[in-house]
Amino acid sequence: MDFSVYIIYLAHLLPILIFAVFYTRNKNKLSFLIFFYCLYSFLNDFTRGFDLITNLLPDIPNKDFLLLSTFTIIEYILLSSYLYILLKTISLKRILLIFSIIFLIVAVGNLIIGYRSNSPEFDSVPIAVSSIILITGSITYFFESIQNPNITFIYSKPSFWVVVGIMIYFSGTFFLFLQYDNLSQQERVNFWIINMICFVLKNIFFSISFTLKPENQQTLNVDEYYFNKLE
Amino acid sequence: MLLLQVNNSSANVSLVLFFGTIGMLALTIGLIVFIIFHQRKVIRYQMTLQKMEQEQQKMLLNASIRLQEEERQRIAADLHDDAGPLLATARLYLNENLVNLDKTSQLQSIYNAKQIIDDTIQLIRNISHSLMPPTLKNFGLESAVNDQFQKISSSGIINASCRFHDYKERLQTDNELIVFRVIQELINNILKHSNSSFIHLTQNTNGNKFYIRMHHDGKGITQADFERMNKSSAGLGLKNIQSRLKVLHGRIFFEKDSSQTYYKVTIELNREDNQ
């Protein structure tokens, strides 16, 4: 196996292991959502990497496209659900819901058309749409957070690191996935490092989020920090 | 996708991909850094405000403690310097030698001692009244303020008048005392510093709000002066007013009348909190 594959598997396993180690801190639905996403992502790559689907379901055509497209949809559902829970403003939640419906229409339509036409193409359009929605949702979450008068450092929240992970990954891979079908085989290999770096960063950020205590269990040490600084 | 259709060559695609990715990552990281620094700045500002508030609270508390100590010293001085010598003199008149004196001298001594004891009773009554005016306790704020204003007016130095427009329901006794003390402090300041020829007090209500307004034509202070003095170590009396009103969740405003002739002080209280 290639060295980069080891890194990818290691990056896959890192948040899963950290979640297990800090399980008591992560007994909440937000952490479980991210854990399930990491687990599903790992199983998906594992299935594709070892071509398990061919052995399990040999009669299904265009399996790789099916796996990738389903992964895009489930990935979006899990991450957008995370953002949906994080957002506090009802109108913003509704907007996210509307965009999610649009994404699902696009993704399912792309899946059906791609599967029927037996096209080997990468599902660029659903990934681009999901990236735009998730990046916008993440920015909205940040702006909602800084408007909140609660005195806690934003980076002491687990949700901050998850959203940073989402933003880095989807903004970093946006152009790569968008143009993937137009790249030559050599370029795909060359540029795949972008995906690898972003993926590793995302999983490191997710792992950081698992090490932090949930917001409702945190003590406010910010007072002490600034009072010491002001004196 | 549009970009792809326009620039179809492989080199262009690679360029777009490379710079696009770099640009997107730079924007994302920039945004995250901005949010972190902005939030730190906001928190620092909030903490500074909180610290200032705490410092002011501390100053108010110190002012209140100092005033309490001054009051105690005054009472101690009154008792020690006035009541003490009077009682000692009375004791001299009533010493053991009194039985050996003739009848006339005995009567004279008893009469003198009685006089001194009466004076002492009056003195102690005055001290007691200055601590808790009986009119306020028995008849309420309106009567106590009227009484106070009559006393000031009868001195002939300044013309003092007051009028309560809507005071059918009294404030709680403790709160009446606090309001009365605030009025006393304000009057004291006006008499000491303003050099005015009249003081006029009115009481009003508006919905849930209870207002007491005082006008005078002398030298006064504005809200800005009040806030400045509250933050400085000067203005013990004003700090005392502030801390007393804080107990009632009340507010005070100092302003110059629109005609620029009078100074106006308004005390605002919530009726529901204080009745």
Short mmCIF file of C-alpha atoms in Angstrom, two decimals:
data_model
loop_
_atom_site.label_atom_id
_atom_site.label_comp_id
_atom_site.label_asym_id
_atom_site.label_seq_id
_atom_site.Cartn_x
_atom_site.Cartn_y
_atom_site.Cartn_z
CA MET A 1 0.00 0.00 0.00
CA ASP A 2 1.00 3.55 -0.69
CA PHE A 3 2.31 5.67 2.23
CA SER A 4 -0.53 8.19 1.76
CA VAL A 5 -3.07 5.41 2.25
CA TYR A 6 -1.61 4.71 5.70
CA ILE A 7 -1.93 8.38 6.55
CA ILE A 8 -5.54 8.38 5.38
CA TYR A 9 -6.40 5.34 7.50
CA LEU A 10 -4.59 6.79 10.47
CA ALA A 11 -6.50 10.05 10.04
CA HIS A 12 -9.71 8.00 9.84
CA LEU A 13 -8.97 6.17 13.04
CA LEU A 14 -7.73 9.18 15.04
CA PRO A 15 -11.15 10.80 15.84
CA ILE A 16 -12.73 7.39 16.40
CA LEU A 17 -10.07 6.50 18.97
CA ILE A 18 -10.17 9.95 20.61
CA PHE A 19 -13.95 9.66 20.85
CA ALA A 20 -13.57 6.30 22.59
CA VAL A 21 -10.90 7.64 25.00
CA PHE A 22 -12.95 10.73 25.93
CA TYR A 23 -16.28 8.95 25.74
CA THR A 24 -17.59 10.44 29.00
CA ARG A 25 -17.16 13.96 27.59
CA ASN A 26 -18.89 13.04 24.35
CA LYS A 27 -22.15 11.58 25.55
CA ASN A 28 -24.22 14.10 23.60
CA LYS A 29 -25.98 14.07 20.27
CA LEU A 30 -23.62 16.54 18.60
CA SER A 31 -20.55 14.42 19.34
CA PHE A 32 -22.39 11.26 18.31
CA LEU A 33 -23.28 12.84 14.96
CA ILE A 34 -19.62 13.57 14.23
CA PHE A 35 -18.57 10.17 15.51
CA PHE A 36 -21.05 8.44 13.20
CA TYR A 37 -19.80 10.58 10.34
CA CYS A 38 -16.18 9.58 11.04
CA LEU A 39 -17.14 5.93 11.39
CA TYR A 40 -19.19 5.94 8.21
CA SER A 41 -16.41 7.76 6.34
CA PHE A 42 -13.90 5.15 7.51
CA LEU A 43 -16.15 2.21 6.56
CA ASN A 44 -16.85 3.78 3.18
CA ASP A 45 -13.17 4.24 2.38
CA PHE A 46 -12.38 0.79 3.75
CA THR A 47 -15.06 -0.79 1.56
CA ARG A 48 -13.80 1.08 -1.48
CA GLY A 49 -10.12 0.53 -0.66
CA PHE A 50 -10.42 -3.22 -0.34
CA ASP A 51 -13.15 -3.49 -2.97
CA LEU A 52 -15.42 -5.30 -0.53
CA ILE A 53 -18.56 -4.30 -2.38
CA THR A 54 -17.53 -6.31 -5.45
CA ASN A 55 -17.28 -9.42 -3.30
CA LEU A 56 -20.48 -8.73 -1.41
CA LEU A 57 -22.66 -7.50 -4.29
CA PRO A 58 -21.04 -8.68 -7.52
CA ASP A 59 -24.11 -8.11 -9.71
CA ILE A 60 -24.56 -4.39 -9.05
CA PRO A 61 -23.12 -2.20 -11.83
CA ASN A 62 -21.35 1.16 -11.32
CA LYS A 63 -20.69 0.40 -7.66
CA ASP A 64 -18.05 3.04 -7.12
CA PHE A 65 -20.31 5.83 -8.31
CA LEU A 66 -23.10 4.48 -6.13
CA LEU A 67 -20.85 4.40 -3.07
CA LEU A 68 -19.48 7.91 -3.67
CA SER A 69 -22.88 9.45 -4.35
CA THR A 70 -24.47 7.82 -1.32
CA PHE A 71 -21.52 8.96 0.77
CA THR A 72 -22.01 12.57 -0.44
CA ILE A 73 -25.69 12.47 0.53
CA ILE A 74 -25.16 10.87 3.95
CA GLU A 75 -22.16 13.09 4.67
CA TYR A 76 -24.27 16.14 3.90
CA ILE A 77 -27.19 14.93 6.02
CA LEU A 78 -24.95 14.30 9.04
CA LEU A 79 -22.99 17.57 8.81
CA SER A 80 -25.98 19.75 7.99
CA SER A 81 -27.86 18.17 10.91
CA TYR A 82 -24.93 19.18 13.10
CA LEU A 83 -25.13 22.78 11.86
CA TYR A 84 -28.93 22.72 12.16
CA ILE A 85 -28.66 21.80 15.84
CA LEU A 86 -25.97 24.46 16.41
CA LEU A 87 -27.87 27.34 14.84
CA LYS A 88 -30.12 29.15 17.27
CA THR A 89 -32.04 31.50 15.00
CA ILE A 90 -35.20 29.85 13.71
CA SER A 91 -35.14 31.69 10.37
CA LEU A 92 -31.57 30.51 9.70
CA LYS A 93 -32.56 26.95 10.54
CA ARG A 94 -35.40 27.20 8.04
CA ILE A 95 -33.08 28.56 5.34
CA LEU A 96 -30.70 25.65 5.94
CA LEU A 97 -33.63 23.26 5.69
CA ILE A 98 -34.72 24.76 2.35
CA PHE A 99 -31.19 24.54 0.94
CA SER A 100 -30.94 20.97 2.20
CA ILE A 101 -34.06 20.06 0.24
CA ILE A 102 -32.52 21.65 -2.86
CA PHE A 103 -29.32 19.67 -2.27
CA LEU A 104 -31.23 16.42 -1.84
CA ILE A 105 -33.11 17.00 -5.10
CA VAL A 106 -29.83 17.71 -6.91
CA ALA A 107 -27.96 14.78 -5.30
CA VAL A 108 -30.71 12.18 -5.73
CA GLY A 109 -31.30 13.38 -9.31
CA ASN A 110 -27.59 13.12 -10.05
CA LEU A 111 -27.48 9.65 -8.46
CA ILE A 112 -30.39 8.34 -10.52
CA ILE A 113 -29.17 9.86 -13.80
CA GLY A 114 -25.55 8.77 -13.21
CA TYR A 115 -26.55 5.22 -12.19
CA ARG A 116 -28.90 4.72 -15.15
CA SER A 117 -26.42 6.08 -17.68
CA ASN A 118 -23.75 3.90 -16.11
CA SER A 119 -21.50 6.97 -16.11
CA PRO A 120 -18.18 6.57 -14.33
CA GLU A 121 -18.02 10.32 -13.58
CA PHE A 122 -17.33 11.84 -10.20
CA ASP A 123 -20.42 13.44 -8.51
CA SER A 124 -18.97 16.96 -8.77
CA VAL A 125 -22.22 18.89 -8.81
CA PRO A 126 -23.74 17.49 -5.57
CA ILE A 127 -20.38 17.87 -3.83
CA ALA A 128 -20.08 21.49 -4.98
CA VAL A 129 -23.65 22.25 -3.85
CA SER A 130 -23.09 20.55 -0.47
CA SER A 131 -19.77 22.41 -0.04
CA ILE A 132 -21.38 25.79 -0.69
CA ILE A 133 -24.26 25.09 1.72
CA LEU A 134 -22.01 23.72 4.46
CA ILE A 135 -19.46 26.55 4.15
CA THR A 136 -22.24 29.16 4.24
CA GLY A 137 -23.84 27.36 7.20
CA SER A 138 -20.49 27.36 9.01
CA ILE A 139 -19.95 31.09 8.41
CA THR A 140 -23.49 31.75 9.65
CA TYR A 141 -22.76 29.74 12.79
CA PHE A 142 -19.60 31.80 13.43
CA PHE A 143 -21.39 35.09 13.06
CA GLU A 144 -24.22 33.90 15.26
CA SER A 145 -21.63 32.85 17.87
CA ILE A 146 -19.82 36.18 17.99
CA GLN A 147 -23.11 38.01 18.39
CA ASN A 148 -23.95 35.88 21.40
CA PRO A 149 -23.15 37.81 24.60
CA ASN A 150 -21.97 34.66 26.43
CA ILE A 151 -18.48 35.18 27.78
CA THR A 152 -16.67 32.02 26.69
CA PHE A 153 -13.77 31.74 24.31
CA ILE A 154 -15.13 30.48 21.03
CA TYR A 155 -12.26 28.01 20.66
CA SER A 156 -13.08 26.38 23.98
CA LYS A 157 -16.28 25.03 22.44
CA PRO A 158 -16.14 21.60 20.74
CA SER A 159 -18.53 22.88 18.07
CA PHE A 160 -15.97 25.52 17.01
CA TRP A 161 -13.40 22.87 16.06
CA VAL A 162 -15.96 20.75 14.23
CA VAL A 163 -17.10 23.76 12.19
CA VAL A 164 -13.47 24.75 11.51
CA GLY A 165 -12.89 21.18 10.28
CA ILE A 166 -15.94 21.35 8.01
CA MET A 167 -14.90 24.73 6.62
CA ILE A 168 -11.27 23.79 5.98
CA TYR A 169 -12.18 20.49 4.33
CA PHE A 170 -14.95 21.73 2.09
CA SER A 171 -13.26 24.99 1.08
CA GLY A 172 -9.95 23.22 0.44
CA THR A 173 -11.45 20.46 -1.71
CA PHE A 174 -14.09 22.63 -3.40
CA PHE A 175 -12.14 23.30 -6.61
CA LEU A 176 -10.59 19.83 -6.65
CA PHE A 177 -13.95 18.05 -6.62
CA LEU A 178 -15.50 20.62 -8.93
CA GLN A 179 -12.88 19.99 -11.62
CA TYR A 180 -12.11 16.38 -10.90
CA ASP A 181 -13.71 15.05 -14.08
CA ASN A 182 -11.67 17.48 -16.18
CA LEU A 183 -8.33 16.38 -14.76
CA SER A 184 -6.10 13.84 -16.41
CA GLN A 185 -5.20 10.65 -14.53
CA GLN A 186 -1.76 12.06 -13.65
CA GLU A 187 -3.25 15.37 -12.46
CA ARG A 188 -5.74 13.49 -10.31
CA VAL A 189 -2.87 11.69 -8.61
CA ASN A 190 -0.91 14.95 -8.23
CA PHE A 191 -3.76 16.98 -6.85
CA TRP A 192 -5.14 14.25 -4.61
CA ILE A 193 -2.72 15.48 -1.95
CA ILE A 194 -5.03 18.51 -1.46
CA ASN A 195 -7.81 16.15 -0.45
CA MET A 196 -5.45 14.23 1.79
CA ILE A 197 -4.16 17.31 3.62
CA CYS A 198 -7.66 18.74 4.08
CA PHE A 199 -8.98 15.37 5.19
CA VAL A 200 -6.19 14.94 7.76
CA LEU A 201 -6.74 18.50 9.05
CA LYS A 202 -10.49 17.93 9.29
CA ASN A 203 -10.02 14.75 11.31
CA ILE A 204 -7.47 16.44 13.59
CA PHE A 205 -9.98 19.24 14.26
CA PHE A 206 -12.72 16.70 14.91
CA SER A 207 -10.39 14.92 17.31
CA ILE A 208 -9.69 18.19 19.15
CA SER A 209 -13.44 18.71 19.49
CA PHE A 210 -13.78 15.27 21.12
CA THR A 211 -11.17 16.15 23.74
CA LEU A 212 -13.05 19.27 24.88
CA LYS A 213 -15.77 19.30 27.46
CA PRO A 214 -19.24 20.15 26.20
CA GLU A 215 -20.25 23.82 26.64
CA ASN A 216 -22.65 23.14 29.51
CA GLN A 217 -19.89 21.45 31.54
CA GLN A 218 -17.23 24.11 31.09
CA THR A 219 -16.13 26.44 33.86
CA LEU A 220 -15.64 30.06 32.91
CA ASN A 221 -11.93 30.67 33.27
CA VAL A 222 -12.15 33.66 30.95
CA ASP A 223 -12.84 36.07 33.86
CA GLU A 224 -9.65 35.07 35.59
CA TYR A 225 -7.67 35.26 32.35
CA TYR A 226 -8.71 38.79 31.51
CA PHE A 227 -8.73 40.13 35.05
CA ASN A 228 -5.12 39.03 35.35
CA LYS A 229 -4.34 40.68 32.01
CA LEU A 230 -6.08 43.93 32.93
CA GLU A 231 -4.28 44.39 36.22
CA MET B 1 -18.64 24.42 -14.05
CA LEU B 2 -18.81 27.59 -16.08
CA LEU B 3 -15.14 28.11 -15.50
CA LEU B 4 -14.50 24.67 -16.88
CA GLN B 5 -16.45 25.30 -20.05
CA VAL B 6 -14.59 28.51 -20.74
CA ASN B 7 -11.07 27.29 -19.90
CA ASN B 8 -10.93 23.78 -21.15
CA SER B 9 -7.24 23.35 -21.49
CA SER B 10 -5.51 21.18 -18.90
CA ALA B 11 -3.05 23.88 -17.83
CA ASN B 12 -5.82 26.32 -17.12
CA VAL B 13 -7.76 23.76 -15.14
CA SER B 14 -4.71 23.06 -13.03
CA LEU B 15 -4.13 26.77 -12.46
CA VAL B 16 -7.73 27.40 -11.49
CA LEU B 17 -7.64 24.44 -9.18
CA PHE B 18 -4.36 25.46 -7.57
CA PHE B 19 -5.13 29.14 -7.06
CA GLY B 20 -8.78 28.48 -6.31
CA THR B 21 -7.86 26.09 -3.53
CA ILE B 22 -5.21 28.43 -2.14
CA GLY B 23 -7.70 31.33 -2.28
CA MET B 24 -10.49 29.38 -0.61
CA LEU B 25 -8.19 28.16 2.15
CA ALA B 26 -6.77 31.66 2.68
CA LEU B 27 -10.28 33.09 2.96
CA THR B 28 -11.39 30.38 5.36
CA ILE B 29 -8.34 30.70 7.59
CA GLY B 30 -8.63 34.51 7.47
CA LEU B 31 -12.25 34.32 8.53
CA ILE B 32 -11.52 31.94 11.40
CA VAL B 33 -8.64 34.11 12.64
CA PHE B 34 -10.82 37.23 12.37
CA ILE B 35 -13.59 35.58 14.37
CA ILE B 36 -11.19 34.46 17.11
CA PHE B 37 -9.59 37.90 17.44
CA HIS B 38 -12.89 39.75 17.23
CA GLN B 39 -14.37 37.58 19.95
CA ARG B 40 -11.34 38.08 22.18
CA LYS B 41 -11.64 41.83 21.67
CA VAL B 42 -15.34 41.79 22.55
CA ILE B 43 -14.71 39.70 25.65
CA ARG B 44 -11.88 42.00 26.74
CA TYR B 45 -14.17 45.01 26.34
CA GLN B 46 -16.93 43.33 28.31
CA MET B 47 -14.50 42.39 31.06
CA THR B 48 -13.19 45.97 31.23
CA LEU B 49 -16.75 47.22 31.63
CA GLN B 50 -17.42 44.61 34.27
CA LYS B 51 -14.26 45.57 36.12
CA MET B 52 -15.19 49.25 36.01
CA GLU B 53 -18.61 48.41 37.38
CA GLN B 54 -17.05 46.40 40.18
CA GLU B 55 -14.70 49.25 41.01
CA GLN B 56 -17.62 51.63 41.19
CA GLN B 57 -19.49 49.22 43.43
CA LYS B 58 -16.44 49.10 45.65
CA MET B 59 -16.28 52.88 45.80
CA LEU B 60 -19.97 53.07 46.66
CA LEU B 61 -19.52 50.51 49.38
CA ASN B 62 -16.52 52.39 50.78
CA ALA B 63 -18.49 55.63 50.70
CA SER B 64 -21.35 53.97 52.50
CA ILE B 65 -19.04 52.51 55.15
CA ARG B 66 -17.29 55.85 55.61
CA LEU B 67 -20.60 57.65 56.02
CA GLN B 68 -21.74 55.08 58.51
CA GLU B 69 -18.52 55.57 60.47
CA GLU B 70 -18.90 59.35 60.34
CA GLU B 71 -22.46 59.03 61.61
CA ARG B 72 -21.29 56.79 64.45
CA GLN B 73 -18.53 59.25 65.32
CA ARG B 74 -21.04 62.09 65.33
CA ILE B 75 -23.38 60.19 67.65
CA ALA B 76 -20.46 59.21 69.87
CA ALA B 77 -19.29 62.83 69.96
CA ASP B 78 -22.81 64.06 70.79
CA LEU B 79 -23.14 61.55 73.59
CA HIS B 80 -19.63 62.03 74.90
CA ASP B 81 -19.34 65.82 74.59
CA ASP B 82 -22.91 66.84 75.39
CA ALA B 83 -24.76 64.15 77.25
CA GLY B 84 -21.70 63.01 79.26
CA PRO B 85 -20.86 66.41 80.86
CA LEU B 86 -24.54 67.12 81.50
CA LEU B 87 -25.02 63.88 83.38
CA ALA B 88 -21.74 64.38 85.23
CA THR B 89 -22.92 67.84 86.33
CA ALA B 90 -26.25 66.42 87.43
CA ARG B 91 -24.34 63.81 89.45
CA LEU B 92 -22.39 66.59 91.19
CA TYR B 93 -25.61 68.23 92.30
CA LEU B 94 -26.89 64.95 93.61
CA ASN B 95 -23.84 63.86 95.61
CA GLU B 96 -23.85 62.37 99.13
CA ASN B 97 -23.17 65.78 100.68
CA LEU B 98 -26.64 66.90 99.66
CA VAL B 99 -28.17 65.43 102.85
CA ASN B 100 -25.97 67.72 105.00
CA LEU B 101 -27.09 70.91 103.23
CA ASP B 102 -29.89 73.11 104.36
CA LYS B 103 -33.38 72.75 102.92
CA THR B 104 -33.08 75.72 100.48
CA SER B 105 -29.75 74.54 99.08
CA GLN B 106 -31.13 71.00 98.75
CA LEU B 107 -34.13 72.23 96.78
CA GLN B 108 -31.87 74.40 94.62
CA SER B 109 -29.56 71.45 93.85
CA ILE B 110 -32.47 69.15 93.02
CA TYR B 111 -33.97 71.83 90.81
CA ASN B 112 -30.64 72.30 88.96
CA ALA B 113 -30.16 68.56 88.54
CA LYS B 114 -33.73 68.26 87.23
CA GLN B 115 -33.02 71.04 84.71
CA ILE B 116 -29.86 69.29 83.55
CA ILE B 117 -31.63 65.92 83.24
CA ASP B 118 -34.39 67.59 81.19
CA ASP B 119 -31.72 69.07 78.90
CA THR B 120 -30.12 65.67 78.59
CA ILE B 121 -33.48 64.08 77.72
CA GLN B 122 -33.99 66.73 75.05
CA LEU B 123 -30.48 66.15 73.69
CA ILE B 124 -30.99 62.39 73.48
CA ARG B 125 -34.37 62.95 71.85
CA ASN B 126 -32.72 65.18 69.23
CA ILE B 127 -30.08 62.54 68.55
CA SER B 128 -32.77 59.90 68.26
CA HIS B 129 -34.86 62.06 65.94
CA SER B 130 -31.91 62.75 63.71
CA LEU B 131 -31.43 58.99 63.42
CA MET B 132 -35.08 58.19 62.72
CA PRO B 133 -37.49 61.10 62.32
CA PRO B 134 -40.70 60.22 64.21
CA THR B 135 -42.85 62.03 61.65
CA LEU B 136 -41.54 59.75 58.93
CA LYS B 137 -42.20 56.65 60.98
CA ASN B 138 -45.69 57.66 62.10
CA PHE B 139 -47.06 59.76 59.24
CA GLY B 140 -44.99 58.88 56.20
CA LEU B 141 -42.70 60.47 53.66
CA GLU B 142 -45.02 63.32 52.70
CA SER B 143 -45.35 64.60 56.27
CA ALA B 144 -41.64 64.14 57.00
CA VAL B 145 -40.62 66.06 53.88
CA ASN B 146 -43.18 68.78 54.61
CA ASP B 147 -41.87 69.02 58.14
CA GLN B 148 -38.28 69.25 56.91
CA PHE B 149 -39.13 71.92 54.34
CA GLN B 150 -41.05 73.96 56.93
CA LYS B 151 -38.03 73.88 59.23
CA ILE B 152 -35.76 75.05 56.39
CA SER B 153 -38.19 77.75 55.31
CA SER B 154 -38.70 79.03 58.85
CA SER B 155 -34.96 79.66 59.17
CA GLY B 156 -35.52 82.54 56.72
CA ILE B 157 -32.34 81.80 54.73
CA ILE B 158 -34.02 80.04 51.83
CA ASN B 159 -37.54 79.61 50.54
CA ALA B 160 -38.42 75.90 50.60
CA SER B 161 -41.70 74.39 49.44
CA CYS B 162 -42.91 70.94 48.52
CA ARG B 163 -45.96 69.33 47.06
CA PHE B 164 -46.98 65.68 46.82
CA HIS B 165 -49.46 65.23 43.96
CA ASP B 166 -50.16 61.53 44.19
CA TYR B 167 -49.08 59.84 47.38
CA LYS B 168 -52.15 57.97 48.54
CA GLU B 169 -50.32 54.68 48.77
CA ARG B 170 -47.19 54.92 50.90
CA LEU B 171 -43.92 53.27 49.94
CA GLN B 172 -42.60 50.54 52.25
CA THR B 173 -41.36 52.04 55.54
CA ASP B 174 -37.72 51.10 54.91
CA ASN B 175 -37.89 52.49 51.40
CA GLU B 176 -39.50 55.71 52.63
CA LEU B 177 -36.54 56.15 54.97
CA ILE B 178 -34.09 55.63 52.10
CA VAL B 179 -35.91 58.16 49.90
CA PHE B 180 -36.05 60.58 52.81
CA ARG B 181 -32.31 60.23 53.39
CA VAL B 182 -31.66 60.87 49.70
CA ILE B 183 -33.83 64.00 49.83
CA GLN B 184 -32.02 65.11 53.01
CA GLU B 185 -28.65 64.61 51.33
CA LEU B 186 -29.77 66.56 48.26
CA ILE B 187 -31.13 69.39 50.42
CA ASN B 188 -27.93 69.37 52.40
CA ASN B 189 -25.90 69.70 49.18
CA ILE B 190 -28.12 72.51 47.90
CA LEU B 191 -27.83 74.40 51.19
CA LYS B 192 -24.07 73.88 51.35
CA HIS B 193 -23.00 74.47 47.76
CA SER B 194 -25.70 76.00 45.57
CA ASN B 195 -26.28 79.42 47.12
CA SER B 196 -29.84 79.26 45.78
CA SER B 197 -32.79 81.36 46.92
CA PHE B 198 -35.42 78.62 46.73
CA ILE B 199 -35.90 74.85 46.67
CA HIS B 200 -39.07 73.33 45.35
CA LEU B 201 -39.91 69.65 45.58
CA THR B 202 -42.73 67.90 43.74
CA GLN B 203 -43.84 64.30 43.82
CA ASN B 204 -45.62 62.62 40.90
CA THR B 205 -46.44 59.23 39.51
CA ASN B 206 -46.69 58.09 35.94
CA GLY B 207 -47.86 54.53 35.41
CA ASN B 208 -45.54 52.30 37.34
CA LYS B 209 -43.03 55.08 37.92
CA PHE B 210 -42.72 57.21 41.04
CA TYR B 211 -40.95 60.55 40.63
CA ILE B 212 -39.56 63.12 43.02
CA ARG B 213 -38.25 66.31 41.42
CA MET B 214 -36.36 69.11 43.05
CA HIS B 215 -35.70 72.50 41.51
CA HIS B 216 -33.41 75.20 42.74
CA ASP B 217 -32.00 78.38 41.24
CA GLY B 218 -28.46 78.17 42.54
CA LYS B 219 -25.30 76.53 41.35
CA GLY B 220 -25.91 72.88 40.58
CA ILE B 221 -24.51 69.86 38.84
CA THR B 222 -25.44 68.02 35.64
CA GLN B 223 -25.56 64.30 34.99
CA ALA B 224 -22.04 64.40 33.53
CA ASP B 225 -20.72 66.04 36.71
CA PHE B 226 -22.55 63.48 38.81
CA GLU B 227 -21.07 60.56 36.89
CA ARG B 228 -17.60 62.08 36.98
CA MET B 229 -17.79 62.62 40.74
CA ASN B 230 -19.14 59.13 41.22
CA LYS B 231 -16.06 57.71 39.54
CA SER B 232 -13.64 59.89 41.46
CA SER B 233 -12.83 59.68 45.14
CA ALA B 234 -14.65 63.00 45.77
CA GLY B 235 -18.40 63.41 46.28
CA LEU B 236 -19.02 61.13 49.23
CA GLY B 237 -22.61 62.34 49.62
CA LEU B 238 -23.40 61.70 45.95
CA LYS B 239 -21.98 58.21 46.20
CA ASN B 240 -24.15 57.65 49.21
CA ILE B 241 -27.19 58.76 47.21
CA GLN B 242 -26.22 56.41 44.42
CA SER B 243 -25.77 53.43 46.73
CA ARG B 244 -29.05 54.13 48.53
CA LEU B 245 -30.94 54.34 45.23
CA LYS B 246 -29.32 51.15 44.07
CA VAL B 247 -31.05 49.37 46.94
CA LEU B 248 -34.40 50.64 45.62
CA HIS B 249 -33.48 49.89 41.98
CA GLY B 250 -34.03 53.59 41.45
CA ARG B 251 -32.28 56.17 39.29
CA ILE B 252 -31.34 59.79 39.67
CA PHE B 253 -30.90 62.45 36.99
CA PHE B 254 -29.25 65.81 37.37
CA GLU B 255 -29.97 68.34 34.66
CA LYS B 256 -30.25 72.01 33.92
CA ASP B 257 -33.70 73.28 33.11
CA SER B 258 -34.39 74.04 29.45
CA SER B 259 -34.58 77.73 30.35
CA GLN B 260 -31.01 77.38 31.75
CA THR B 261 -32.21 79.10 34.93
CA TYR B 262 -32.86 76.20 37.27
CA TYR B 263 -31.19 72.98 38.16
CA LYS B 264 -33.41 69.95 38.35
CA VAL B 265 -32.86 66.65 40.17
CA THR B 266 -35.19 63.77 39.41
CA ILE B 267 -35.43 60.59 41.45
CA GLU B 268 -37.17 57.77 39.62
CA LEU B 269 -38.42 54.59 41.32
CA ASN B 270 -40.52 51.63 40.30
CA ARG B 271 -43.68 51.62 42.37
CA GLU B 272 -44.14 47.86 42.23
CA ASP B 273 -40.67 47.25 43.64
CA ASN B 274 -41.11 49.61 46.55
CA GLN B 275 -44.75 49.46 47.69
#
